[in-house]
Amino acid sequence: MTDSIAPTASLDDATLDEIRAALAPAIASNAGFDGWGDAARDMAADGAGVDRDVARLAFPGGAVDMIAAWFAHVDSNMLVRVPPEARGTMKVREKITALVGARLAETAPDREALRRALAILALPQNAARGVKLGWHAADVIWRAAGDTATDYNHYTKRAILAGVYAATVTVFIDDQSDGYADTRAFLARRIEGILRFETAKAKLVTKSELRPSLSRFIGRLRYPAV
């Protein structure tokens, strides 16, 4: 359970989006004890001086909306932990590793809340939303790492990273090693695999582009250049 938050005047006339963002971290802190339900939301609202009915309106989708808001908060703080000036001096591998590590670090104080969140997102009725949230996290990380791909690479990079992140989280949740050393080692191996795949894919694409095209050859026979 989180400590009470002193009511702030800034929330008196806040929009629902602003209230959602303000309450999300407190809800997560409560969710580790009380689950992602009304109790966690109401306690966060009380601590922030927000009317409970207004807080309920801010999360019309219930637990899944609360989890999504917390993940958005985590993403925002992840980018603060690894600012642009730090990323500018890193290689791609280092950027991805640092960003994923920062995201995990943001959730570390609320690992039980994370465990419960993943269990909720794994339910059949929430599976599509869970996939969307995982994709979004991967997209935020790749964009922060400087990726500007718009072709099929855009999708393959995010799909693979989303899978790697999901697997890493399963290790992280139960990691009892000093400084989450086991998680860091697991992540390093998986990111190395991503980059090897990207390198191999780039070589394959290059070779396919250089390979003679039968259709182009036939076209030139029929319509020779003049």
PDB file of C-alpha atoms in Angstrom:
ATOM      1  CA  MET A   1       0.000   0.000   0.000  1.00  0.00           C
ATOM      2  CA  THR A   2       1.316   3.392  -0.896  1.00  0.00           C
ATOM      3  CA  ASP A   3       1.670   6.354   1.447  1.00  0.00           C
ATOM      4  CA  SER A   4      -0.982   9.040   1.174  1.00  0.00           C
ATOM      5  CA  ILE A   5      -0.326  11.765  -1.329  1.00  0.00           C
ATOM      6  CA  ALA A   6      -1.108  15.297  -0.276  1.00  0.00           C
ATOM      7  CA  PRO A   7      -3.988  16.723  -2.339  1.00  0.00           C
ATOM      8  CA  THR A   8      -2.753  19.077  -5.005  1.00  0.00           C
ATOM      9  CA  ALA A   9      -4.575  22.042  -6.477  1.00  0.00           C
ATOM     10  CA  SER A  10      -3.426  20.978  -9.919  1.00  0.00           C
ATOM     11  CA  LEU A  11      -5.876  18.059  -9.850  1.00  0.00           C
ATOM     12  CA  ASP A  12      -8.901  20.172  -8.889  1.00  0.00           C
ATOM     13  CA  ASP A  13      -9.595  21.055 -12.522  1.00  0.00           C
ATOM     14  CA  ALA A  14      -7.621  18.217 -14.079  1.00  0.00           C
ATOM     15  CA  THR A  15      -8.844  16.324 -17.125  1.00  0.00           C
ATOM     16  CA  LEU A  16      -9.549  12.619 -16.889  1.00  0.00           C
ATOM     17  CA  ASP A  17      -6.312  11.952 -18.762  1.00  0.00           C
ATOM     18  CA  GLU A  18      -4.370  13.966 -16.183  1.00  0.00           C
ATOM     19  CA  ILE A  19      -6.117  12.228 -13.309  1.00  0.00           C
ATOM     20  CA  ARG A  20      -5.398   8.851 -14.879  1.00  0.00           C
ATOM     21  CA  ALA A  21      -1.705   9.687 -15.177  1.00  0.00           C
ATOM     22  CA  ALA A  22      -1.531  11.075 -11.642  1.00  0.00           C
ATOM     23  CA  LEU A  23      -3.205   8.076 -10.019  1.00  0.00           C
ATOM     24  CA  ALA A  24      -1.510   5.300 -11.997  1.00  0.00           C
ATOM     25  CA  PRO A  25       1.685   4.899  -9.906  1.00  0.00           C
ATOM     26  CA  ALA A  26      -0.235   4.970  -6.622  1.00  0.00           C
ATOM     27  CA  ILE A  27      -2.712   2.397  -7.912  1.00  0.00           C
ATOM     28  CA  ALA A  28       0.199   0.143  -8.862  1.00  0.00           C
ATOM     29  CA  SER A  29       1.685   0.455  -5.375  1.00  0.00           C
ATOM     30  CA  ASN A  30      -1.665  -0.521  -3.869  1.00  0.00           C
ATOM     31  CA  ALA A  31      -2.271  -3.302  -6.402  1.00  0.00           C
ATOM     32  CA  GLY A  32       0.616  -5.335  -5.039  1.00  0.00           C
ATOM     33  CA  PHE A  33      -1.434  -5.792  -1.864  1.00  0.00           C
ATOM     34  CA  ASP A  34      -5.038  -5.338  -2.927  1.00  0.00           C
ATOM     35  CA  GLY A  35      -5.021  -6.325  -6.597  1.00  0.00           C
ATOM     36  CA  TRP A  36      -5.970  -4.229  -9.610  1.00  0.00           C
ATOM     37  CA  GLY A  37      -9.459  -3.410  -8.435  1.00  0.00           C
ATOM     38  CA  ASP A  38     -11.669  -0.781  -6.904  1.00  0.00           C
ATOM     39  CA  ALA A  39      -9.859  -0.796  -3.562  1.00  0.00           C
ATOM     40  CA  ALA A  40      -6.492   0.084  -5.097  1.00  0.00           C
ATOM     41  CA  ARG A  41      -8.052   2.803  -7.234  1.00  0.00           C
ATOM     42  CA  ASP A  42     -10.083   4.304  -4.393  1.00  0.00           C
ATOM     43  CA  MET A  43      -7.118   4.434  -2.025  1.00  0.00           C
ATOM     44  CA  ALA A  44      -5.045   6.187  -4.668  1.00  0.00           C
ATOM     45  CA  ALA A  45      -7.873   8.644  -5.268  1.00  0.00           C
ATOM     46  CA  ASP A  46      -8.227   9.361  -1.544  1.00  0.00           C
ATOM     47  CA  GLY A  47      -4.508   9.946  -1.221  1.00  0.00           C
ATOM     48  CA  ALA A  48      -4.499  12.400  -4.126  1.00  0.00           C
ATOM     49  CA  GLY A  49      -7.654  14.208  -3.074  1.00  0.00           C
ATOM     50  CA  VAL A  50      -9.616  13.010  -6.094  1.00  0.00           C
ATOM     51  CA  ASP A  51     -13.278  12.142  -5.802  1.00  0.00           C
ATOM     52  CA  ARG A  52     -13.726   8.371  -6.042  1.00  0.00           C
ATOM     53  CA  ASP A  53     -16.480   8.675  -8.635  1.00  0.00           C
ATOM     54  CA  VAL A  54     -14.223  10.829 -10.801  1.00  0.00           C
ATOM     55  CA  ALA A  55     -11.426   8.294 -10.433  1.00  0.00           C
ATOM     56  CA  ARG A  56     -13.825   5.574 -11.552  1.00  0.00           C
ATOM     57  CA  LEU A  57     -14.651   7.598 -14.662  1.00  0.00           C
ATOM     58  CA  ALA A  58     -10.936   7.930 -15.415  1.00  0.00           C
ATOM     59  CA  PHE A  59     -10.641   4.144 -15.688  1.00  0.00           C
ATOM     60  CA  PRO A  60     -13.815   3.002 -17.476  1.00  0.00           C
ATOM     61  CA  GLY A  61     -12.164  -0.270 -18.481  1.00  0.00           C
ATOM     62  CA  GLY A  62     -11.387  -1.192 -14.894  1.00  0.00           C
ATOM     63  CA  ALA A  63      -8.218  -3.127 -14.153  1.00  0.00           C
ATOM     64  CA  VAL A  64      -6.924  -3.189 -17.726  1.00  0.00           C
ATOM     65  CA  ASP A  65      -7.176   0.601 -18.013  1.00  0.00           C
ATOM     66  CA  MET A  66      -5.340   0.985 -14.704  1.00  0.00           C
ATOM     67  CA  ILE A  67      -2.577  -1.327 -15.895  1.00  0.00           C
ATOM     68  CA  ALA A  68      -2.301   0.518 -19.214  1.00  0.00           C
ATOM     69  CA  ALA A  69      -1.995   3.841 -17.387  1.00  0.00           C
ATOM     70  CA  TRP A  70       0.742   2.426 -15.153  1.00  0.00           C
ATOM     71  CA  PHE A  71       2.648   1.081 -18.153  1.00  0.00           C
ATOM     72  CA  ALA A  72       2.446   4.536 -19.756  1.00  0.00           C
ATOM     73  CA  HIS A  73       3.883   6.007 -16.553  1.00  0.00           C
ATOM     74  CA  VAL A  74       6.671   3.406 -16.619  1.00  0.00           C
ATOM     75  CA  ASP A  75       7.499   4.217 -20.248  1.00  0.00           C
ATOM     76  CA  SER A  76       7.685   7.919 -19.471  1.00  0.00           C
ATOM     77  CA  ASN A  77      10.052   7.389 -16.546  1.00  0.00           C
ATOM     78  CA  MET A  78      12.112   4.928 -18.574  1.00  0.00           C
ATOM     79  CA  LEU A  79      12.925   7.704 -21.035  1.00  0.00           C
ATOM     80  CA  VAL A  80      13.888   9.970 -18.141  1.00  0.00           C
ATOM     81  CA  ARG A  81      16.247   7.323 -16.782  1.00  0.00           C
ATOM     82  CA  VAL A  82      17.943   7.026 -20.188  1.00  0.00           C
ATOM     83  CA  PRO A  83      17.759  10.572 -21.615  1.00  0.00           C
ATOM     84  CA  PRO A  84      18.502  11.475 -25.246  1.00  0.00           C
ATOM     85  CA  GLU A  85      21.961  12.837 -24.425  1.00  0.00           C
ATOM     86  CA  ALA A  86      22.943   9.484 -22.909  1.00  0.00           C
ATOM     87  CA  ARG A  87      21.463   7.495 -25.788  1.00  0.00           C
ATOM     88  CA  GLY A  88      23.363   9.638 -28.274  1.00  0.00           C
ATOM     89  CA  THR A  89      26.674   8.078 -27.243  1.00  0.00           C
ATOM     90  CA  MET A  90      25.445   4.473 -27.250  1.00  0.00           C
ATOM     91  CA  LYS A  91      25.411   1.740 -29.857  1.00  0.00           C
ATOM     92  CA  VAL A  92      22.057   0.183 -30.717  1.00  0.00           C
ATOM     93  CA  ARG A  93      22.689  -2.832 -28.481  1.00  0.00           C
ATOM     94  CA  GLU A  94      23.532  -0.552 -25.570  1.00  0.00           C
ATOM     95  CA  LYS A  95      20.452   1.588 -26.132  1.00  0.00           C
ATOM     96  CA  ILE A  96      18.068  -1.360 -26.182  1.00  0.00           C
ATOM     97  CA  THR A  97      19.716  -2.920 -23.135  1.00  0.00           C
ATOM     98  CA  ALA A  98      19.663   0.336 -21.194  1.00  0.00           C
ATOM     99  CA  LEU A  99      16.047   1.104 -22.058  1.00  0.00           C
ATOM    100  CA  VAL A 100      14.734  -2.349 -21.223  1.00  0.00           C
ATOM    101  CA  GLY A 101      16.774  -2.310 -18.016  1.00  0.00           C
ATOM    102  CA  ALA A 102      15.325   1.082 -17.104  1.00  0.00           C
ATOM    103  CA  ARG A 103      11.795  -0.151 -17.730  1.00  0.00           C
ATOM    104  CA  LEU A 104      12.361  -3.131 -15.460  1.00  0.00           C
ATOM    105  CA  ALA A 105      13.913  -0.883 -12.822  1.00  0.00           C
ATOM    106  CA  GLU A 106      10.791   1.277 -12.881  1.00  0.00           C
ATOM    107  CA  THR A 107       8.612  -1.729 -12.095  1.00  0.00           C
ATOM    108  CA  ALA A 108      10.995  -3.263  -9.527  1.00  0.00           C
ATOM    109  CA  PRO A 109       9.379  -1.629  -6.469  1.00  0.00           C
ATOM    110  CA  ASP A 110       6.020  -3.076  -7.563  1.00  0.00           C
ATOM    111  CA  ARG A 111       6.952  -6.524  -8.800  1.00  0.00           C
ATOM    112  CA  GLU A 112       3.912  -8.112  -7.188  1.00  0.00           C
ATOM    113  CA  ALA A 113       1.675  -5.585  -8.921  1.00  0.00           C
ATOM    114  CA  LEU A 114       3.430  -6.469 -12.185  1.00  0.00           C
ATOM    115  CA  ARG A 115       2.853 -10.166 -11.569  1.00  0.00           C
ATOM    116  CA  ARG A 116      -0.829  -9.561 -10.983  1.00  0.00           C
ATOM    117  CA  ALA A 117      -1.054  -7.271 -14.008  1.00  0.00           C
ATOM    118  CA  LEU A 118       0.392  -9.927 -16.302  1.00  0.00           C
ATOM    119  CA  ALA A 119      -2.036 -12.502 -14.933  1.00  0.00           C
ATOM    120  CA  ILE A 120      -4.944 -10.181 -15.749  1.00  0.00           C
ATOM    121  CA  LEU A 121      -3.646  -9.444 -19.252  1.00  0.00           C
ATOM    122  CA  ALA A 122      -3.237 -13.173 -19.881  1.00  0.00           C
ATOM    123  CA  LEU A 123      -6.969 -13.774 -19.452  1.00  0.00           C
ATOM    124  CA  PRO A 124      -8.670 -14.597 -22.782  1.00  0.00           C
ATOM    125  CA  GLN A 125     -10.837 -11.482 -22.729  1.00  0.00           C
ATOM    126  CA  ASN A 126      -7.762  -9.285 -22.192  1.00  0.00           C
ATOM    127  CA  ALA A 127      -5.267 -11.063 -24.444  1.00  0.00           C
ATOM    128  CA  ALA A 128      -5.652  -8.662 -27.386  1.00  0.00           C
ATOM    129  CA  ARG A 129      -5.127  -5.643 -25.132  1.00  0.00           C
ATOM    130  CA  GLY A 130      -2.103  -7.336 -23.586  1.00  0.00           C
ATOM    131  CA  VAL A 131      -0.532  -7.881 -27.003  1.00  0.00           C
ATOM    132  CA  LYS A 132      -1.208  -4.256 -27.910  1.00  0.00           C
ATOM    133  CA  LEU A 133       0.461  -3.021 -24.712  1.00  0.00           C
ATOM    134  CA  GLY A 134       3.488  -5.244 -25.317  1.00  0.00           C
ATOM    135  CA  TRP A 135       3.763  -3.967 -28.878  1.00  0.00           C
ATOM    136  CA  HIS A 136       3.525  -0.374 -27.696  1.00  0.00           C
ATOM    137  CA  ALA A 137       6.321  -0.874 -25.165  1.00  0.00           C
ATOM    138  CA  ALA A 138       8.561  -2.341 -27.860  1.00  0.00           C
ATOM    139  CA  ASP A 139       7.706   0.544 -30.186  1.00  0.00           C
ATOM    140  CA  VAL A 140       8.606   3.144 -27.545  1.00  0.00           C
ATOM    141  CA  ILE A 141      11.945   1.427 -26.946  1.00  0.00           C
ATOM    142  CA  TRP A 142      12.856   1.110 -30.630  1.00  0.00           C
ATOM    143  CA  ARG A 143      11.911   4.725 -31.346  1.00  0.00           C
ATOM    144  CA  ALA A 144      13.978   5.894 -28.381  1.00  0.00           C
ATOM    145  CA  ALA A 145      16.845   3.804 -29.749  1.00  0.00           C
ATOM    146  CA  GLY A 146      16.653   5.791 -32.995  1.00  0.00           C
ATOM    147  CA  ASP A 147      14.850   3.317 -35.214  1.00  0.00           C
ATOM    148  CA  THR A 148      13.114   5.002 -38.156  1.00  0.00           C
ATOM    149  CA  ALA A 149      12.182   1.945 -40.225  1.00  0.00           C
ATOM    150  CA  THR A 150       8.818   2.158 -41.944  1.00  0.00           C
ATOM    151  CA  ASP A 151       8.898  -1.036 -44.019  1.00  0.00           C
ATOM    152  CA  TYR A 152       8.480  -4.606 -42.770  1.00  0.00           C
ATOM    153  CA  ASN A 153      11.543  -4.108 -40.557  1.00  0.00           C
ATOM    154  CA  HIS A 154       9.420  -1.799 -38.418  1.00  0.00           C
ATOM    155  CA  TYR A 155       7.132  -4.706 -37.587  1.00  0.00           C
ATOM    156  CA  THR A 156       9.677  -7.490 -37.230  1.00  0.00           C
ATOM    157  CA  LYS A 157      11.848  -5.463 -34.844  1.00  0.00           C
ATOM    158  CA  ARG A 158       8.932  -4.677 -32.570  1.00  0.00           C
ATOM    159  CA  ALA A 159       7.468  -8.161 -32.658  1.00  0.00           C
ATOM    160  CA  ILE A 160      10.788  -9.736 -31.731  1.00  0.00           C
ATOM    161  CA  LEU A 161      11.568  -7.215 -28.998  1.00  0.00           C
ATOM    162  CA  ALA A 162       8.082  -7.596 -27.522  1.00  0.00           C
ATOM    163  CA  GLY A 163       8.698 -11.342 -27.270  1.00  0.00           C
ATOM    164  CA  VAL A 164      12.124 -10.823 -25.730  1.00  0.00           C
ATOM    165  CA  TYR A 165      10.757  -8.349 -23.209  1.00  0.00           C
ATOM    166  CA  ALA A 166       7.904 -10.681 -22.226  1.00  0.00           C
ATOM    167  CA  ALA A 167      10.347 -13.539 -21.680  1.00  0.00           C
ATOM    168  CA  THR A 168      12.677 -11.295 -19.682  1.00  0.00           C
ATOM    169  CA  VAL A 169       9.847 -10.157 -17.429  1.00  0.00           C
ATOM    170  CA  THR A 170       9.039 -13.774 -16.525  1.00  0.00           C
ATOM    171  CA  VAL A 171      12.631 -14.145 -15.307  1.00  0.00           C
ATOM    172  CA  PHE A 172      12.612 -10.760 -13.601  1.00  0.00           C
ATOM    173  CA  ILE A 173       9.466 -11.386 -11.553  1.00  0.00           C
ATOM    174  CA  ASP A 174      11.043 -14.283  -9.667  1.00  0.00           C
ATOM    175  CA  ASP A 175      14.679 -13.148  -9.809  1.00  0.00           C
ATOM    176  CA  GLN A 176      16.266 -13.313  -6.356  1.00  0.00           C
ATOM    177  CA  SER A 177      19.842 -12.766  -7.550  1.00  0.00           C
ATOM    178  CA  ASP A 178      21.906  -9.824  -6.396  1.00  0.00           C
ATOM    179  CA  GLY A 179      21.021  -6.737  -8.417  1.00  0.00           C
ATOM    180  CA  TYR A 180      18.857  -8.900 -10.714  1.00  0.00           C
ATOM    181  CA  ALA A 181      22.011 -10.336 -12.228  1.00  0.00           C
ATOM    182  CA  ASP A 182      20.161 -13.337 -13.658  1.00  0.00           C
ATOM    183  CA  THR A 183      17.698 -11.061 -15.435  1.00  0.00           C
ATOM    184  CA  ARG A 184      20.478  -8.891 -16.842  1.00  0.00           C
ATOM    185  CA  ALA A 185      22.336 -11.934 -18.150  1.00  0.00           C
ATOM    186  CA  PHE A 186      19.166 -13.352 -19.711  1.00  0.00           C
ATOM    187  CA  LEU A 187      18.391 -10.012 -21.349  1.00  0.00           C
ATOM    188  CA  ALA A 188      21.915  -9.652 -22.733  1.00  0.00           C
ATOM    189  CA  ARG A 189      21.683 -13.054 -24.408  1.00  0.00           C
ATOM    190  CA  ARG A 190      18.306 -12.297 -25.942  1.00  0.00           C
ATOM    191  CA  ILE A 191      19.328  -8.891 -27.258  1.00  0.00           C
ATOM    192  CA  GLU A 192      22.426 -10.428 -28.809  1.00  0.00           C
ATOM    193  CA  GLY A 193      20.056 -12.822 -30.567  1.00  0.00           C
ATOM    194  CA  ILE A 194      17.940  -9.924 -31.866  1.00  0.00           C
ATOM    195  CA  LEU A 195      20.952  -8.171 -33.342  1.00  0.00           C
ATOM    196  CA  ARG A 196      22.303 -11.348 -34.925  1.00  0.00           C
ATOM    197  CA  PHE A 197      18.911 -11.865 -36.539  1.00  0.00           C
ATOM    198  CA  GLU A 198      18.794  -8.266 -37.803  1.00  0.00           C
ATOM    199  CA  THR A 199      22.297  -8.626 -39.265  1.00  0.00           C
ATOM    200  CA  ALA A 200      21.435 -11.901 -40.987  1.00  0.00           C
ATOM    201  CA  LYS A 201      18.174 -10.440 -42.294  1.00  0.00           C
ATOM    202  CA  ALA A 202      19.973  -7.411 -43.729  1.00  0.00           C
ATOM    203  CA  LYS A 203      22.441  -9.676 -45.559  1.00  0.00           C
ATOM    204  CA  LEU A 204      19.604 -11.795 -46.927  1.00  0.00           C
ATOM    205  CA  VAL A 205      17.760  -8.736 -48.209  1.00  0.00           C
ATOM    206  CA  THR A 206      20.924  -7.425 -49.858  1.00  0.00           C
ATOM    207  CA  LYS A 207      21.526 -10.751 -51.599  1.00  0.00           C
ATOM    208  CA  SER A 208      17.939 -10.922 -52.827  1.00  0.00           C
ATOM    209  CA  GLU A 209      18.222  -7.422 -54.245  1.00  0.00           C
ATOM    210  CA  LEU A 210      21.376  -8.368 -56.134  1.00  0.00           C
ATOM    211  CA  ARG A 211      19.930 -11.643 -57.445  1.00  0.00           C
ATOM    212  CA  PRO A 212      18.891 -11.428 -61.129  1.00  0.00           C
ATOM    213  CA  SER A 213      15.168 -11.023 -61.576  1.00  0.00           C
ATOM    214  CA  LEU A 214      13.583 -13.391 -64.126  1.00  0.00           C
ATOM    215  CA  SER A 215      10.586 -11.097 -64.602  1.00  0.00           C
ATOM    216  CA  ARG A 216      12.816  -8.077 -65.263  1.00  0.00           C
ATOM    217  CA  PHE A 217      14.915 -10.131 -67.724  1.00  0.00           C
ATOM    218  CA  ILE A 218      11.831 -11.253 -69.672  1.00  0.00           C
ATOM    219  CA  GLY A 219      10.492  -7.734 -69.654  1.00  0.00           C
ATOM    220  CA  ARG A 220      13.674  -6.416 -71.194  1.00  0.00           C
ATOM    221  CA  LEU A 221      13.504  -9.074 -73.919  1.00  0.00           C
ATOM    222  CA  ARG A 222      10.008  -7.956 -74.821  1.00  0.00           C
ATOM    223  CA  TYR A 223      10.579  -4.241 -74.349  1.00  0.00           C
ATOM    224  CA  PRO A 224      14.275  -3.546 -74.853  1.00  0.00           C
ATOM    225  CA  ALA A 225      15.620  -0.226 -73.657  1.00  0.00           C
ATOM    226  CA  VAL A 226      16.424   2.215 -76.488  1.00  0.00           C
TER     227      VAL A 226
END
